[in-house]
Amino acid sequence: MPTAHPPTSNAPNATSSDYALANEDRLGFWADQAGRLDWSEPFTEVLDWSTPPFARWFVGGRLNAAYNCVDRHVEAGQGDRVALHFVGEPAGDTRDITYAQLQAEVSRAANALTALGIEAGDRVAIYMPMIPEAVVAMLACARLGAPHTVVFGGFSADALAGRIKDCQAKLVITADGGYRRGDPSPLKPAVDTAVTSCPTVSHVLVVRRTGEPVEWTPGRDVWWHDVVAAASPHHSPEMFDSEHPLFVMYTSGTTGSPKGVLHTTGGYLVQSAYSFWAVFDHRPDDVYWCTADIGWITGHTYLVYGPLANGATQVLYEGTPDTPHKGRWWEIAAELGVTTFYTAPTAIRTCMKWGDEFPAAHDLSRVRILGSVGESINPQAYEWYREHIGGGRAPVVDTWWQTETGAHMITPLPGVRSGKPGSAMTPLPGISIDIVDDDGNSVPPGQGGYLVATEPWPAMIRTIWGDDERFVETYWSRWPGYYFAGDGARRDNDGDIWLLGRVDDVMNVSGHRLSTTEIESALVSHPSVAEAAVVGASDEVTGTAVVAFVILRDSASPSDDIVEALRTHVGQQIGPIAKPRRISIVSELPKTRSGKIMRRLLRDLAEHRTTGDASTLADSDVMAQIAADLTPSDSPT
Ligand code: PRX
């Protein structure tokens, strides 16, 4: 086992007594944390768990999420504090936005949205680059009680349309495009395509970012600079019930269609605010930087709601880490005096591969806390991160959580608990986690099992949008009363938790969730494909690489062109991140007698291993046949 790193942080925010307090009185602990927010109406009950798994947290309380993230800091005299240090990709394109300016912008946007007919409860889709207007758009929706659904800008028009339709969004907020790797990258065309099949959308609100020409549908399309700039900078926020829907975030599950994970206002904001404060040991003079896109849950909780609820100053960067050079992140971090940096292991491994000289060329001496999220961080990347970005001083917090958990669940607390490279350590105070066997019994240390939450927590998923049954079935049916996360894990002899990866058909590519079934559906929707099986093969940089095995229809014949066409097709159906790294054309797929594809055997092939136990195959010769079908470049070496 790698050596543990001692806790580092003087007089940390959280203390070991938080654990003791929460153990003694979990709900009392969360009631105390709710005091971090301003409520217009106090709650009368911390948790209503009378109809599990449908939880109600901070029952009867009323609040406004945007008011808590913006206005109250201005009212407390912090209006001149920088909320966002925006760094655009083009050189010199920077903007500092104070809390007072953010308040004016969010108010203007809220007034403009109201003028476009948006009311509390209406859904708004957001499809934007990483620019301040994206944060403003989210907060304007929150201010009006109109749940937003942010769709990652890398998703295709089809994927966007699917999400708009599922939540019946009335408005789409987008931009003409953003900058990516030195060039303008359009977004509006995908929205134009998507909304042709979405009758619920009455308007498309467009931020001018790149100035590239766009198609325009008069009456439907509206420029942000026309309606937002003209709107009043004053807006009185309405207060909403603690359980009022805040947002829907789509994520991949084990079936073909993504699930709309619903988060509500009070509980989500309490756990986001507490965990940001405790896990990043946040101090008023910190400069925080989370590299996640707002299209993922990390961008929601740890770029928008958690940091802003704490009145933090943060960096918002539009571009990629290597544009225009591989030291860009570290250059920005040095310039802005970043103290707290939060990213994914795949990015750390990429930077590690580029070389130590890039971070070494910049002054990173203010860095004091490093965070990791999305997958287990391998010890080598952990040590590199700590040494080369953290100067050997900064603790690494490996944070385990999910779209569904809404906020951090398992992580060390800097200054309180030490970190072991590769382990997410222990549950946060107030969070109850166990690792169980097939029968739901706790497993002893050293033994692998399934990760479950044994008690409800404030930021928990409330349901799957429009599908309570799927919510119950997916997360709560395996062991009654326990939330099943879909991850395998084990505890070591110190009681620290090591995540072992997904135990279902969900893959984790560069820290992003993709479903094997979703990619298989995309492949079989191509006219040349008869059948497809997708597996995740381990990959040094991205954690997992998507590998597909495809049976063509008789009308199509194997060629490099068809492989490329299929990759492009998946890109169009879902988005470039879902494109298989490799597609092998085969004549058979390994199936059980009941017709279930044995992906395990295909994974063995994809990872160049001798295939494991194939005794349950309907046709025992099939693996030999597949091996014979593989071209020399993808056959086992
Ligand atoms: O498998 C776990 C992995 O990412 C999944 C959640 O993915 P998503 O909902 O997209 O959220 C990612 C950002 C929170 C989990 O089921 N995962 C996330 N963080 C870690 C992790 N696996 C190991 N260690 C982590 N720190």
XYZ file of C-alpha atoms and ligand atoms in Angstrom:
663
model
C 0.000 0.000 0.000
C 1.367 3.489 -0.811
C 2.366 5.605 2.164
C -0.172 7.949 3.673
C 0.422 11.675 3.413
C -0.108 13.505 6.691
C -2.825 16.137 6.845
C -1.544 19.565 5.848
C -3.428 22.769 6.579
C -3.107 25.084 9.533
C -6.237 25.561 11.571
C -8.476 23.891 9.001
C -12.122 24.861 8.654
C -13.414 21.406 9.458
C -12.169 19.589 12.534
C -12.262 16.024 13.737
C -15.108 16.942 16.050
C -17.313 17.378 12.941
C -17.138 13.616 12.505
C -18.009 13.018 16.148
C -20.871 15.504 16.094
C -22.334 14.075 12.905
C -22.014 10.529 14.241
C -23.901 11.437 17.329
C -26.642 13.423 15.639
C -26.588 13.271 11.851
C -29.692 15.358 11.301
C -28.618 17.896 13.910
C -25.301 18.203 12.082
C -27.067 18.943 8.792
C -29.449 21.362 10.497
C -26.357 23.262 11.688
C -24.921 23.272 8.158
C -28.197 24.722 6.863
C -27.228 27.797 8.873
C -24.696 28.557 6.131
C -27.604 29.722 3.963
C -30.124 32.529 4.232
C -33.690 31.253 4.505
C -36.713 33.539 4.242
C -38.721 30.971 6.134
C -37.066 28.542 8.556
C -37.575 24.800 8.056
C -39.665 22.922 10.575
C -38.178 19.464 10.041
C -34.675 18.485 8.863
C -35.690 15.355 6.974
C -38.969 13.783 6.013
C -38.193 10.165 5.130
C -41.713 8.875 5.588
C -42.066 7.723 1.972
C -38.614 6.369 1.055
C -36.836 6.690 -1.287
C -38.537 10.059 -1.834
C -36.817 12.417 0.579
C -37.737 15.927 1.646
C -34.981 17.916 3.297
C -35.392 21.078 5.358
C -39.157 20.746 5.189
C -41.106 23.989 5.064
C -37.992 26.132 4.607
C -38.000 28.754 1.854
C -34.999 30.227 0.051
C -33.683 31.406 -3.279
C -30.520 29.712 -4.579
C -29.359 32.698 -6.653
C -29.913 35.099 -3.758
C -27.753 32.808 -1.617
C -25.032 32.618 -4.255
C -24.939 36.301 -5.172
C -27.089 39.000 -3.536
C -26.413 38.203 0.080
C -22.665 38.650 -0.434
C -23.293 42.086 -1.915
C -25.613 42.946 0.976
C -22.849 41.854 3.368
C -20.497 44.436 1.864
C -18.611 42.053 -0.437
C -19.856 43.560 -3.707
C -16.349 44.483 -4.844
C -15.003 40.982 -4.366
C -14.219 39.232 -7.645
C -16.590 36.322 -8.193
C -15.201 35.239 -11.564
C -11.804 35.776 -13.108
C -12.863 34.868 -16.625
C -10.054 33.806 -18.940
C -11.124 33.326 -22.541
C -9.127 31.168 -24.879
C -7.953 33.983 -27.198
C -4.897 35.744 -25.773
C -5.732 38.742 -23.580
C -9.472 37.994 -23.518
C -10.074 38.331 -19.773
C -12.835 39.836 -17.645
C -13.115 40.136 -13.875
C -16.668 40.070 -12.618
C -17.380 41.204 -9.072
C -20.265 39.968 -6.955
C -22.012 43.337 -7.484
C -21.649 43.002 -11.256
C -22.816 39.400 -11.099
C -25.886 40.503 -9.159
C -26.725 43.098 -11.817
C -26.169 40.604 -14.667
C -28.192 37.814 -13.071
C -30.998 40.290 -12.334
C -30.970 41.551 -15.924
C -31.027 38.002 -17.256
C -33.858 37.061 -14.882
C -35.881 40.056 -16.096
C -35.153 39.144 -19.730
C -36.190 35.532 -19.169
C -39.409 36.698 -17.549
C -40.083 38.886 -20.587
C -39.612 35.774 -22.749
C -42.360 34.087 -20.772
C -40.320 31.989 -18.362
C -42.031 31.324 -15.062
C -41.249 29.247 -11.985
C -41.343 25.564 -12.899
C -40.593 26.046 -16.626
C -37.524 24.172 -17.845
C -34.685 25.938 -19.621
C -31.958 24.140 -21.575
C -28.487 25.694 -21.555
C -25.958 24.735 -24.242
C -23.020 27.066 -23.880
C -19.267 27.447 -23.864
C -17.410 28.208 -20.641
C -18.140 31.918 -20.528
C -19.557 34.062 -17.696
C -22.959 34.205 -19.414
C -23.287 30.460 -18.822
C -23.022 30.980 -15.064
C -25.330 34.004 -15.298
C -27.877 31.931 -17.262
C -27.875 29.157 -14.651
C -28.282 31.619 -11.794
C -31.028 33.544 -13.622
C -32.982 30.294 -13.975
C -32.406 29.468 -10.309
C -33.550 32.962 -9.371
C -36.854 32.416 -11.203
C -37.299 28.872 -9.941
C -37.077 27.628 -13.543
C -35.063 24.385 -13.422
C -32.165 24.419 -15.860
C -30.774 21.512 -17.739
C -27.260 22.236 -18.902
C -26.167 20.114 -21.840
C -22.424 19.757 -22.392
C -21.395 21.737 -25.493
C -19.578 18.653 -26.818
C -22.849 16.765 -27.184
C -24.445 16.484 -30.600
C -27.697 18.013 -31.868
C -29.418 14.634 -31.400
C -28.263 14.315 -27.806
C -29.366 17.898 -27.142
C -32.779 17.273 -28.718
C -33.272 14.130 -26.621
C -32.679 16.068 -23.419
C -34.843 19.056 -24.442
C -37.678 16.684 -25.286
C -37.368 14.650 -22.118
C -37.754 17.690 -19.874
C -39.902 19.674 -22.320
C -37.787 22.803 -22.152
C -39.448 26.035 -23.196
C -36.287 28.041 -23.830
C -32.772 27.206 -25.009
C -29.912 29.498 -24.039
C -26.860 29.145 -26.253
C -24.086 31.116 -27.966
C -23.028 31.471 -31.580
C -20.034 29.409 -30.482
C -16.968 29.358 -28.278
C -13.238 29.161 -28.815
C -11.600 25.791 -28.885
C -7.969 25.090 -29.733
C -7.484 28.490 -31.283
C -10.557 28.535 -33.509
C -14.185 29.495 -33.141
C -16.257 26.373 -32.625
C -19.960 26.795 -33.479
C -22.812 25.831 -31.134
C -25.883 27.505 -32.641
C -26.178 25.133 -35.655
C -26.656 22.164 -33.313
C -29.400 24.075 -31.492
C -31.054 24.956 -34.820
C -31.095 21.289 -35.783
C -32.207 20.113 -32.358
C -35.155 22.477 -31.941
C -36.741 21.524 -35.258
C -37.925 18.385 -33.448
C -38.740 20.137 -30.151
C -42.136 21.855 -30.313
C -41.986 22.953 -26.673
C -39.184 25.442 -27.400
C -40.587 28.902 -28.007
C -37.347 30.902 -27.941
C -33.614 30.503 -28.427
C -31.570 33.103 -26.549
C -28.155 33.554 -28.133
C -24.999 35.073 -26.663
C -22.671 36.573 -29.265
C -19.288 35.135 -28.391
C -17.339 34.516 -31.597
C -19.148 36.871 -33.989
C -19.267 34.136 -36.651
C -22.369 34.267 -38.899
C -25.369 32.251 -37.682
C -28.701 31.205 -39.152
C -31.540 33.224 -37.645
C -35.184 32.349 -37.150
C -37.031 35.639 -36.559
C -39.557 35.487 -33.769
C -37.873 32.475 -32.204
C -34.255 33.613 -31.909
C -33.285 36.475 -29.647
C -29.865 38.025 -29.041
C -28.692 38.111 -25.427
C -27.148 41.559 -25.978
C -30.503 42.904 -27.150
C -32.717 41.637 -24.365
C -30.403 41.158 -21.388
C -28.445 44.393 -21.748
C -31.686 46.355 -22.072
C -33.287 44.782 -19.005
C -33.307 46.342 -15.562
C -30.416 45.369 -13.248
C -32.876 45.158 -10.356
C -34.886 42.069 -9.625
C -36.514 40.911 -6.400
C -35.999 37.189 -6.012
C -38.999 35.084 -5.119
C -38.413 32.575 -2.342
C -39.103 28.919 -3.118
C -39.856 25.830 -1.109
C -36.756 23.909 -0.077
C -37.850 21.041 -2.348
C -38.462 23.247 -5.402
C -36.631 21.709 -8.415
C -33.291 23.454 -9.046
C -31.983 21.533 -12.037
C -32.084 18.365 -14.076
C -28.738 16.886 -15.080
C -28.733 14.093 -17.622
C -26.316 11.241 -17.103
C -25.721 7.859 -18.653
C -27.168 4.803 -17.046
C -27.204 1.165 -17.997
C -29.914 1.562 -20.619
C -29.953 3.394 -23.927
C -31.511 6.653 -22.802
C -29.815 9.066 -20.384
C -31.503 9.700 -17.055
C -32.567 13.167 -15.944
C -31.281 13.398 -12.392
C -33.411 15.869 -10.434
C -31.867 18.022 -7.735
C -33.879 20.377 -5.560
C -32.960 23.602 -3.828
C -32.386 23.492 -0.065
C -30.653 20.164 0.543
C -28.510 20.432 -2.561
C -27.318 23.915 -1.672
C -26.606 23.036 1.970
C -24.380 20.068 1.116
C -22.727 21.955 -1.765
C -21.936 24.895 0.498
C -20.697 22.751 3.390
C -18.571 20.396 1.292
C -16.953 23.229 -0.661
C -16.048 24.947 2.607
C -14.797 21.807 4.362
C -13.190 19.788 1.569
C -11.373 22.693 -0.058
C -10.785 24.285 3.363
C -11.975 27.489 1.783
C -10.635 30.856 3.061
C -11.799 34.311 1.946
C -8.490 35.141 0.230
C -8.367 31.887 -1.737
C -8.449 31.801 -5.505
C -10.188 28.618 -6.498
C -10.173 26.917 -9.891
C -12.278 23.987 -10.995
C -11.520 22.907 -14.556
C -14.780 21.004 -15.087
C -17.224 22.120 -17.751
C -20.570 23.488 -16.539
C -22.158 20.705 -18.602
C -21.230 18.149 -15.907
C -22.306 17.847 -12.297
C -18.851 18.975 -11.115
C -19.372 22.235 -12.990
C -22.740 22.676 -11.253
C -21.735 21.920 -7.690
C -18.106 23.032 -7.582
C -18.039 25.827 -10.142
C -21.423 27.427 -9.635
C -23.394 26.600 -6.492
C -20.755 25.510 -3.911
C -18.143 28.228 -4.482
C -20.647 31.043 -5.045
C -22.683 30.101 -1.970
C -19.394 30.599 -0.087
C -18.660 33.951 -1.750
C -15.490 32.508 -3.301
C -13.285 34.078 -5.942
C -12.662 31.700 -8.787
C -11.192 31.206 -12.230
C -13.444 30.401 -15.180
C -11.394 29.259 -18.163
C -12.891 28.761 -21.596
C -10.177 26.797 -23.328
C -8.155 23.612 -23.327
C -5.012 23.095 -21.191
C -2.671 23.100 -24.190
C -3.868 26.138 -26.138
C -1.728 27.910 -27.172
C 0.905 25.927 -25.221
C 1.122 23.075 -22.730
C 1.833 25.391 -19.819
C -1.375 27.401 -20.208
C -3.102 26.129 -17.049
C -0.042 26.814 -14.906
C 0.503 30.210 -16.464
C -3.080 31.199 -15.543
C -2.739 29.665 -12.063
C 0.453 31.651 -11.402
C -0.942 34.893 -12.788
C -4.128 34.755 -10.732
C -2.526 33.258 -7.614
C -4.598 30.088 -7.590
C -4.664 28.442 -4.150
C -7.082 25.593 -4.768
C -7.198 23.513 -7.918
C -9.762 20.838 -8.767
C -9.471 18.599 -11.816
C -9.752 14.998 -13.055
C -7.099 12.248 -13.007
C -7.146 12.002 -16.811
C -6.048 15.656 -17.037
C -3.334 15.070 -14.446
C -2.026 12.067 -16.382
C -2.016 14.109 -19.586
C -0.031 16.924 -17.949
C 2.319 14.346 -16.470
C 2.937 12.941 -19.936
C 3.682 16.409 -21.335
C 6.471 16.846 -18.799
C 7.498 18.420 -15.501
C 8.966 21.468 -17.202
C 5.559 23.020 -17.940
C 4.408 23.511 -14.338
C 8.028 24.144 -13.254
C 8.145 27.266 -15.422
C 5.460 28.977 -13.302
C 5.190 30.117 -9.723
C 2.659 27.805 -8.116
C 3.714 28.622 -4.566
C 0.219 29.797 -3.537
C -1.317 26.382 -4.276
C -2.433 24.836 -0.997
C -5.185 22.333 -1.802
C -5.496 19.968 -4.758
C -8.655 18.107 -5.635
C -9.319 15.111 -7.858
C -12.634 13.817 -9.164
C -14.183 11.490 -11.708
C -12.331 8.240 -11.158
C -9.807 6.787 -8.755
C -6.543 8.623 -9.038
C -3.700 6.184 -9.587
C -0.872 6.598 -7.049
C 1.647 7.690 -9.707
C -0.570 10.560 -10.878
C -1.400 11.447 -7.245
C 2.296 11.758 -6.322
C 3.052 13.777 -9.455
C 0.143 16.132 -8.758
C 1.177 16.622 -5.137
C 4.826 17.148 -6.036
C 4.723 19.175 -9.249
C 1.555 21.204 -8.764
C 1.354 21.163 -4.983
C 5.060 21.720 -4.276
C 5.091 18.594 -2.111
C 3.005 20.486 0.490
C -0.535 20.617 -0.768
C -2.788 17.742 0.277
C -4.675 15.952 -2.474
C -8.373 15.425 -1.797
C -9.652 12.494 -3.843
C -13.381 13.170 -3.891
C -15.812 10.349 -4.647
C -19.324 11.360 -5.595
C -21.768 11.182 -8.511
C -24.288 13.168 -10.519
C -26.870 11.466 -8.322
C -25.213 12.268 -4.987
C -25.081 15.946 -5.986
C -22.064 16.719 -3.821
C -18.995 15.102 -2.236
C -19.629 11.905 -0.282
C -16.240 10.259 0.352
C -13.071 12.329 0.634
C -10.367 13.215 3.124
C -10.692 16.598 4.844
C -7.470 18.576 4.540
C -5.846 19.219 7.863
C -7.996 16.591 9.507
C -7.501 13.286 7.744
C -4.410 12.153 5.880
C -4.602 11.017 2.278
C -3.462 7.707 0.842
C -2.699 7.794 -2.878
C -5.487 5.855 -4.577
C -7.999 5.942 -1.730
C -10.957 8.323 -1.393
C -10.613 7.667 2.370
C -13.767 8.133 4.498
C -17.303 9.501 4.177
C -17.815 13.192 4.897
C -19.337 13.988 8.266
C -23.084 13.407 7.996
C -22.747 10.803 5.222
C -23.357 7.096 5.884
C -21.644 4.669 3.548
C -21.189 0.916 3.647
C -19.740 -1.788 1.427
C -21.971 -4.823 1.179
C -22.142 -8.277 -0.403
C -24.897 -9.696 -2.594
C -27.110 -10.149 0.451
C -26.627 -6.595 1.663
C -24.330 -7.541 4.558
C -21.262 -5.423 5.357
C -18.097 -7.019 4.071
C -15.001 -7.294 6.279
C -11.879 -5.171 5.584
C -9.950 -6.248 2.508
C -12.954 -7.781 0.800
C -14.577 -6.165 -2.229
C -18.282 -5.388 -2.336
C -20.882 -2.906 -3.523
C -20.806 0.703 -2.383
C -24.078 1.848 -0.829
C -25.359 4.869 1.079
C -27.253 3.580 4.089
C -28.929 6.856 5.041
C -30.379 9.684 2.957
C -28.222 12.804 2.525
C -29.211 16.413 1.735
C -27.946 16.677 -1.881
C -29.332 13.298 -2.937
C -31.133 12.772 -6.234
C -34.860 13.236 -5.663
C -36.054 11.245 -8.663
C -35.398 10.642 -12.339
C -37.263 13.366 -14.191
C -40.673 12.020 -15.119
C -39.883 8.464 -14.074
C -40.252 7.697 -10.364
C -40.383 4.004 -11.119
C -37.021 3.987 -12.865
C -35.614 5.966 -9.920
C -36.743 3.332 -7.426
C -35.712 0.449 -9.663
C -32.267 1.827 -10.554
C -31.014 2.889 -7.157
C -33.154 1.476 -4.361
C -34.415 -1.953 -5.366
C -31.375 -4.118 -4.780
C -31.269 -3.778 -0.994
C -34.335 -2.073 0.483
C -33.441 1.181 2.198
C -29.975 1.379 0.654
C -28.942 3.595 -2.241
C -26.824 1.537 -4.660
C -24.203 3.678 -6.363
C -23.183 1.195 -9.081
C -19.559 1.183 -7.875
C -17.490 -1.587 -6.356
C -15.283 -0.761 -3.359
C -13.341 -2.202 -0.445
C -12.158 -0.963 2.926
C -8.597 -1.444 4.123
C -7.625 -2.314 7.690
C -7.725 1.356 8.685
C -11.302 1.584 7.441
C -10.343 3.704 4.430
C -12.307 3.198 1.214
C -10.795 2.229 -2.143
C -13.069 2.530 -5.181
C -12.877 -0.379 -7.594
C -14.814 1.020 -10.571
C -18.310 0.460 -11.909
C -19.986 -2.886 -11.528
C -22.590 -2.158 -14.213
C -22.480 -1.328 -17.920
C -21.444 2.258 -17.318
C -17.991 3.295 -18.551
C -15.882 6.127 -17.264
C -13.998 7.790 -20.112
C -11.832 10.736 -19.054
C -13.996 11.047 -15.958
C -17.206 11.217 -18.001
C -19.915 8.680 -17.802
C -20.924 6.817 -20.926
C -23.187 3.855 -21.218
C -22.215 0.829 -23.282
C -25.857 0.389 -24.265
C -26.186 4.008 -25.416
C -23.210 3.623 -27.775
C -24.458 0.230 -28.954
C -27.824 1.817 -29.771
C -26.052 4.550 -31.712
C -24.074 1.958 -33.692
C -27.065 -0.208 -34.590
C -28.964 2.873 -35.733
C -26.506 3.003 -38.669
C -27.949 1.286 -41.781
C -24.838 -0.882 -42.231
C -24.853 -2.362 -38.731
C -26.646 -5.528 -37.716
C -25.346 -5.910 -34.177
C -22.902 -4.165 -31.898
C -21.252 -4.715 -28.544
C -19.291 -2.047 -26.726
C -16.815 -2.469 -23.907
C -14.517 -0.199 -21.940
C -10.890 -1.273 -22.176
C -8.424 0.207 -19.719
C -6.377 3.071 -21.062
C -3.339 4.777 -19.555
C -4.543 8.344 -20.064
C -8.334 8.308 -20.314
C -8.881 5.552 -17.741
C -11.162 3.715 -20.134
C -11.288 3.649 -23.918
C -14.427 2.788 -25.852
C -13.937 -0.352 -27.968
C -16.701 -1.644 -30.231
C -17.296 -4.990 -31.915
C -19.672 -4.739 -34.827
C -21.445 -7.216 -37.095
C -22.269 -5.627 -40.446
C -25.402 -6.241 -42.464
C -24.933 -8.360 -45.580
C -25.288 -5.241 -47.709
C -22.116 -3.733 -46.230
C -18.571 -4.977 -46.446
C -15.721 -4.341 -44.020
C -13.401 -1.462 -44.908
C -11.541 1.388 -43.243
C -14.153 3.726 -44.664
C -17.025 1.982 -42.956
C -15.158 1.993 -39.641
C -14.597 5.735 -39.980
C -18.221 6.267 -40.992
C -19.377 4.421 -37.872
C -17.121 6.488 -35.617
C -18.508 9.674 -37.174
C -22.034 8.351 -36.782
C -21.553 7.788 -33.039
C -20.105 11.307 -32.812
C -23.241 12.671 -34.456
C -25.614 10.612 -32.349
C -24.027 11.301 -28.977
C -20.924 13.478 -29.224
C -17.213 13.176 -29.984
C -16.356 11.793 -26.513
C -18.424 8.702 -27.267
C -16.591 7.852 -30.518
C -15.067 4.382 -30.161
C -11.294 4.383 -30.072
C -11.408 1.146 -32.027
C -14.100 -0.664 -33.987
C -13.535 -4.285 -34.924
C -15.747 -5.807 -37.586
C -16.566 -9.368 -36.571
C -18.881 -12.089 -37.813
C -20.130 -13.245 -34.391
C -20.576 -11.930 -30.861
C -20.188 -14.048 -27.742
C -23.613 -14.656 -26.235
C -25.047 -16.726 -23.434
C -27.805 -19.194 -24.177
C -30.327 -16.535 -23.169
C -28.837 -14.168 -25.744
C -26.980 -11.805 -23.385
C -23.734 -10.522 -24.849
C -20.760 -11.572 -22.711
C -18.927 -8.262 -22.676
C -16.404 -9.643 -20.198
C -14.923 -11.848 -22.922
C -14.801 -8.977 -25.382
C -13.051 -6.844 -22.765
C -10.427 -9.561 -22.445
C -9.871 -9.371 -26.188
C -9.810 -5.568 -26.198
C -7.233 -5.546 -23.422
C -5.141 -8.172 -25.205
C -5.649 -10.822 -22.535
C -6.307 -14.474 -22.898
C -10.056 -14.778 -22.694
C -11.493 -15.973 -19.390
C -14.122 -18.564 -18.609
C -16.296 -19.009 -21.690
C -18.251 -22.020 -20.499
C -21.637 -20.260 -20.494
C -21.401 -19.359 -24.180
C -24.138 -20.688 -26.426
C -21.571 -21.427 -29.105
C -18.191 -22.345 -27.699
C -16.323 -21.723 -30.963
C -17.357 -18.126 -31.215
C -14.321 -16.626 -29.454
C -11.962 -18.400 -31.838
C -14.047 -17.086 -34.713
C -13.873 -13.499 -33.382
C -10.119 -13.744 -32.828
C -9.786 -14.930 -36.433
C -11.887 -11.974 -37.636
C -9.680 -9.377 -35.977
C -7.226 -7.579 -38.171
C -3.537 -7.948 -37.226
C -3.510 -4.503 -35.567
C -6.264 -5.314 -33.088
C -5.633 -8.977 -32.480
C -4.052 -10.032 -29.186
C -0.291 -9.603 -29.169
O -17.591 5.360 -10.808
C -17.579 6.509 -9.997
C -16.727 7.571 -10.667
O -17.609 8.368 -11.427
C -18.964 7.912 -11.253
C -19.875 9.101 -11.233
O -19.814 9.739 -12.479
P -20.563 11.114 -12.697
O -21.958 10.991 -12.227
O -20.338 11.484 -14.108
O -19.844 12.130 -11.744
C -18.494 12.404 -11.920
C -18.106 13.564 -11.044
C -18.580 13.482 -9.649
C -18.943 7.145 -9.948
O -19.996 6.218 -9.896
N -16.024 8.427 -9.705
C -16.240 9.730 -9.451
N -15.331 10.192 -8.572
C -14.524 9.168 -8.248
C -14.971 8.034 -8.965
N -14.365 6.837 -8.847
C -13.319 6.749 -8.008
N -12.833 7.786 -7.290
C -13.397 9.010 -7.387
N -12.900 10.034 -6.699
